[in-house]
Tab-separated table of C-alpha atoms in Angstrom:
chain	number	residue	atom	x	y	z
P	84	MET	CA	-111.585	175.340	142.044
P	85	ARG	CA	-111.528	179.013	142.858
P	86	MET	CA	-114.421	180.773	141.158
P	87	SER	CA	-114.005	184.527	141.057
P	88	SER	CA	-112.927	184.735	144.717
P	89	CYS	CA	-110.419	187.555	144.533
P	90	LYS	CA	-108.093	188.261	147.406
P	91	HIS	CA	-107.187	191.650	145.947
P	92	PRO	CA	-110.260	193.655	144.830
P	93	LYS	CA	-108.202	196.023	142.647
P	94	ALA	CA	-106.682	193.067	140.814
P	95	CYS	CA	-110.185	191.698	140.206
P	96	VAL	CA	-111.359	195.006	138.777
P	97	GLY	CA	-108.358	195.043	136.418
P	98	LEU	CA	-108.925	191.414	135.434
P	99	PHE	CA	-112.624	192.069	134.863
P	100	GLY	CA	-111.800	195.139	132.743
P	101	PHE	CA	-109.284	193.123	130.723
P	102	HIS	CA	-111.841	190.373	130.004
P	103	LEU	CA	-114.554	192.935	129.271
P	104	PHE	CA	-112.286	194.701	126.760
P	105	PHE	CA	-111.384	191.399	125.088
P	106	LEU	CA	-115.086	190.471	124.997
P	107	PHE	CA	-115.878	193.793	123.357
P	108	LEU	CA	-113.221	193.214	120.669
P	109	SER	CA	-114.280	189.646	119.917
P	110	CYS	CA	-117.994	190.553	119.828
P	111	TRP	CA	-117.254	193.522	117.562
P	112	PHE	CA	-115.417	191.197	115.175
P	113	LEU	CA	-118.238	188.628	115.263
P	114	LEU	CA	-120.892	191.312	114.702
P	115	SER	CA	-118.893	192.728	111.787
P	116	VAL	CA	-118.725	189.243	110.227
P	117	TYR	CA	-122.528	189.291	110.004
P	118	LEU	CA	-123.063	192.996	109.323
P	119	ALA	CA	-120.561	193.496	106.483
P	120	PRO	CA	-122.314	191.129	104.029
P	121	TYR	CA	-125.720	192.382	105.212
P	122	VAL	CA	-124.748	195.994	104.478
P	123	ILE	CA	-123.332	195.016	101.083
P	124	SER	CA	-126.533	193.157	100.172
P	125	HIS	CA	-128.741	196.126	101.134
P	126	TRP	CA	-126.529	198.876	99.738
P	127	ASP	CA	-128.903	199.895	96.943
P	128	VAL	CA	-131.963	199.876	99.206
P	129	TRP	CA	-130.536	202.348	101.712
P	130	GLU	CA	-129.367	204.861	99.080
P	131	LEU	CA	-126.529	206.150	101.239
P	132	SER	CA	-124.562	209.073	99.910
P	133	GLY	CA	-121.806	211.480	100.862
P	134	ASP	CA	-119.543	210.890	103.848
P	135	THR	CA	-121.798	208.186	105.297
P	136	ALA	CA	-121.552	206.110	102.129
P	137	THR	CA	-117.776	206.569	102.015
P	138	ILE	CA	-117.328	205.502	105.646
P	139	VAL	CA	-119.681	202.492	105.465
P	140	SER	CA	-118.377	201.163	102.142
P	141	GLY	CA	-114.789	201.756	103.257
P	142	TYR	CA	-115.382	199.864	106.496
P	143	CYS	CA	-116.924	196.867	104.715
P	144	ARG	CA	-114.138	196.796	102.111
P	145	GLU	CA	-111.389	197.047	104.737
P	146	PHE	CA	-113.039	194.445	106.957
P	147	TYR	CA	-113.111	191.945	104.081
P	148	ALA	CA	-109.445	192.777	103.367
P	149	VAL	CA	-108.459	192.196	107.011
P	150	CYS	CA	-110.351	188.897	107.064
P	151	GLN	CA	-108.543	187.837	103.891
P	152	VAL	CA	-105.318	187.820	105.925
P	153	ILE	CA	-106.717	185.210	108.341
P	154	CYS	CA	-109.056	183.221	106.059
P	155	HIS	CA	-109.140	181.862	102.490
P	156	GLN	CA	-112.669	183.336	102.026
P	157	LEU	CA	-113.782	180.628	99.595
P	158	PRO	CA	-117.476	181.345	98.908
P	159	GLU	CA	-118.322	177.621	98.716
P	160	ARG	CA	-116.966	177.164	102.257
P	161	SER	CA	-118.651	180.226	103.740
P	162	PHE	CA	-122.144	180.919	104.979
P	163	ALA	CA	-123.972	183.672	103.123
P	164	VAL	CA	-125.951	186.558	104.553
P	165	CYS	CA	-128.644	187.755	102.131
P	166	GLY	CA	-126.780	186.052	99.280
P	167	VAL	CA	-123.391	187.633	100.068
P	168	PRO	CA	-120.654	185.284	101.406
P	169	MET	CA	-119.362	186.124	104.872
P	170	PRO	CA	-115.820	187.495	105.086
P	171	ILE	CA	-114.691	184.317	106.878
P	172	CYS	CA	-115.341	180.636	106.164
P	173	VAL	CA	-117.471	178.306	108.273
P	174	ARG	CA	-114.484	176.979	110.262
P	175	CYS	CA	-113.206	180.511	111.010
P	176	LEU	CA	-116.730	181.478	112.087
P	177	GLY	CA	-116.652	178.562	114.544
P	178	LEU	CA	-113.213	179.700	115.735
P	179	THR	CA	-114.557	183.209	116.332
P	180	ILE	CA	-117.650	182.036	118.225
P	181	GLY	CA	-115.490	179.656	120.302
P	182	THR	CA	-113.198	182.542	121.239
P	183	VAL	CA	-116.206	184.664	122.251
P	184	CYS	CA	-117.429	181.752	124.433
P	185	ALA	CA	-114.010	181.512	126.110
P	186	THR	CA	-114.123	185.243	126.782
P	187	PHE	CA	-117.573	184.955	128.387
P	188	VAL	CA	-116.336	182.114	130.599
P	189	GLY	CA	-113.289	184.172	131.569
P	190	LEU	CA	-115.465	187.166	132.369
P	191	PHE	CA	-117.570	185.173	134.829
P	192	LEU	CA	-114.798	183.031	136.329
P	193	LEU	CA	-112.051	185.676	136.457
P	194	PRO	CA	-109.439	182.895	136.614
P	195	GLN	CA	-106.263	183.660	138.561
P	196	GLY	CA	-102.984	181.971	139.355
P	197	ASP	CA	-100.245	180.500	137.220
P	198	LEU	CA	-100.785	179.481	133.601
P	199	LEU	CA	-101.740	175.871	134.368
P	200	GLY	CA	-104.055	176.972	137.178
P	201	ILE	CA	-105.851	179.426	134.924
P	202	LEU	CA	-106.238	176.825	132.173
P	203	ARG	CA	-107.638	174.348	134.708
P	204	GLN	CA	-110.246	176.921	135.691
P	205	TYR	CA	-111.222	177.573	132.045
P	206	PHE	CA	-111.810	173.845	131.512
P	207	PHE	CA	-113.532	173.403	134.901
P	208	LEU	CA	-110.909	170.995	136.219
P	209	PRO	CA	-110.153	170.705	139.955
P	210	GLU	CA	-107.303	172.882	141.207
P	211	ASN	CA	-105.205	169.907	142.273
P	212	SER	CA	-105.880	167.783	139.171
P	213	ASN	CA	-103.044	166.006	137.415
P	214	PRO	CA	-101.390	168.189	134.735
P	215	TRP	CA	-101.745	165.261	132.307
P	216	LEU	CA	-105.512	165.564	132.579
P	217	LEU	CA	-105.240	169.177	131.443
P	218	ILE	CA	-102.958	168.147	128.575
P	219	ALA	CA	-105.474	165.462	127.548
P	220	VAL	CA	-108.325	168.009	127.567
P	221	LEU	CA	-106.266	170.474	125.522
P	222	LEU	CA	-105.433	167.748	122.993
P	223	LEU	CA	-109.100	166.754	122.771
P	224	CYS	CA	-109.868	170.343	121.814
P	225	ALA	CA	-107.081	170.674	119.239
P	226	VAL	CA	-106.923	167.269	117.568
P	227	PRO	CA	-110.353	167.220	115.829
P	228	MET	CA	-109.642	170.363	113.798
P	229	ILE	CA	-106.066	169.302	113.056
P	230	LEU	CA	-107.267	165.902	111.799
P	231	ASP	CA	-110.135	167.352	109.782
P	232	GLY	CA	-108.088	170.159	108.228
P	233	GLY	CA	-105.030	167.952	107.713
P	234	SER	CA	-107.008	165.200	106.012
P	235	GLN	CA	-108.315	167.740	103.502
P	236	LEU	CA	-104.748	168.711	102.629
P	237	ILE	CA	-103.650	165.103	102.110
P	238	PHE	CA	-106.740	163.426	100.632
P	239	PRO	CA	-109.327	164.598	98.084
P	240	TYR	CA	-111.867	165.091	100.843
P	241	ASN	CA	-114.130	167.990	101.709
P	242	SER	CA	-115.626	167.860	105.168
P	243	PRO	CA	-119.251	168.990	105.526
P	244	GLU	CA	-119.968	172.469	106.849
P	245	PRO	CA	-121.351	171.306	110.224
P	246	LEU	CA	-118.158	169.341	110.913
P	247	ARG	CA	-115.986	172.313	109.949
P	248	PHE	CA	-118.070	174.592	112.163
P	249	VAL	CA	-117.981	172.270	115.206
P	250	THR	CA	-114.239	171.575	114.953
P	251	GLY	CA	-113.670	175.319	114.598
P	252	LEU	CA	-115.905	176.031	117.593
P	253	ILE	CA	-114.044	173.566	119.832
P	254	PHE	CA	-110.634	174.799	118.683
P	255	GLY	CA	-111.805	178.417	119.034
P	256	TYR	CA	-112.640	177.827	122.698
P	257	PHE	CA	-109.229	176.187	123.139
P	258	ARG	CA	-107.489	179.090	121.363
P	259	GLY	CA	-109.407	181.695	123.365
P	260	CYS	CA	-108.566	179.987	126.664
P	261	ILE	CA	-104.870	179.760	125.798
P	262	LEU	CA	-104.737	183.368	124.590
P	263	LEU	CA	-106.616	184.786	127.574
P	264	SER	CA	-104.599	182.683	130.029
P	265	VAL	CA	-101.275	183.836	128.622
P	266	LEU	CA	-102.420	187.468	128.478
P	267	SER	CA	-103.761	187.257	132.062
P	268	VAL	CA	-100.425	185.924	133.330
P	269	LEU	CA	-98.510	188.615	131.414
P	270	LEU	CA	-100.843	191.331	132.712
P	271	HIS	CA	-100.530	190.067	136.280
P	272	THR	CA	-96.716	189.917	135.975
P	273	ALA	CA	-96.527	193.444	134.543
P	274	VAL	CA	-98.773	194.860	137.280
P	275	ALA	CA	-96.715	193.106	139.985
P	276	LYS	CA	-93.488	194.591	138.568
P	277	LEU	CA	-95.030	198.064	138.438
P	278	ARG	CA	-96.151	197.755	142.070
P	279	ARG	CA	-92.625	196.786	143.122
P	280	LEU	CA	-91.206	199.830	141.296
P	281	ALA	CA	-93.711	202.216	142.903
């Protein structure tokens, strides 16, 4: 397995910058998940006023609204920070942390190659491993959340928070690896086309 051994230093710098930017975005989102309810719970203590109050309250309100697009935000399925439910549920929190983990792995590995090769590197599989092994690993990451979430739709069953969190965490790593791999291949393809045009 090739571990961050770049043949083209400029390509490595671009790949590192891409992963660093994605890490910044995912960490900002994760930090906001914790900070928004914290700010709301301490609003009266800080006695903010004027433009600062408008900006901070507007940010928290808009962040909850954005999270409502991706999550049901049921308070009974969400962790609370200082008594205020987080803007995403426990499973979505696991998904977010899993995506951040995938971004960290990508930042240190700087995986390169075709889509399957990059995915093999994210899951620490040998370069020449059978593609079916990769498919099996990907299914092992996706199936637990699909089974847990699907069973709740079909049966009157509520999975416990730790199970929701862990299945979200595993699927989040899977989702982050897929997303970063596809974006890396697209970025590499676009840069190669631009070099040919220049």
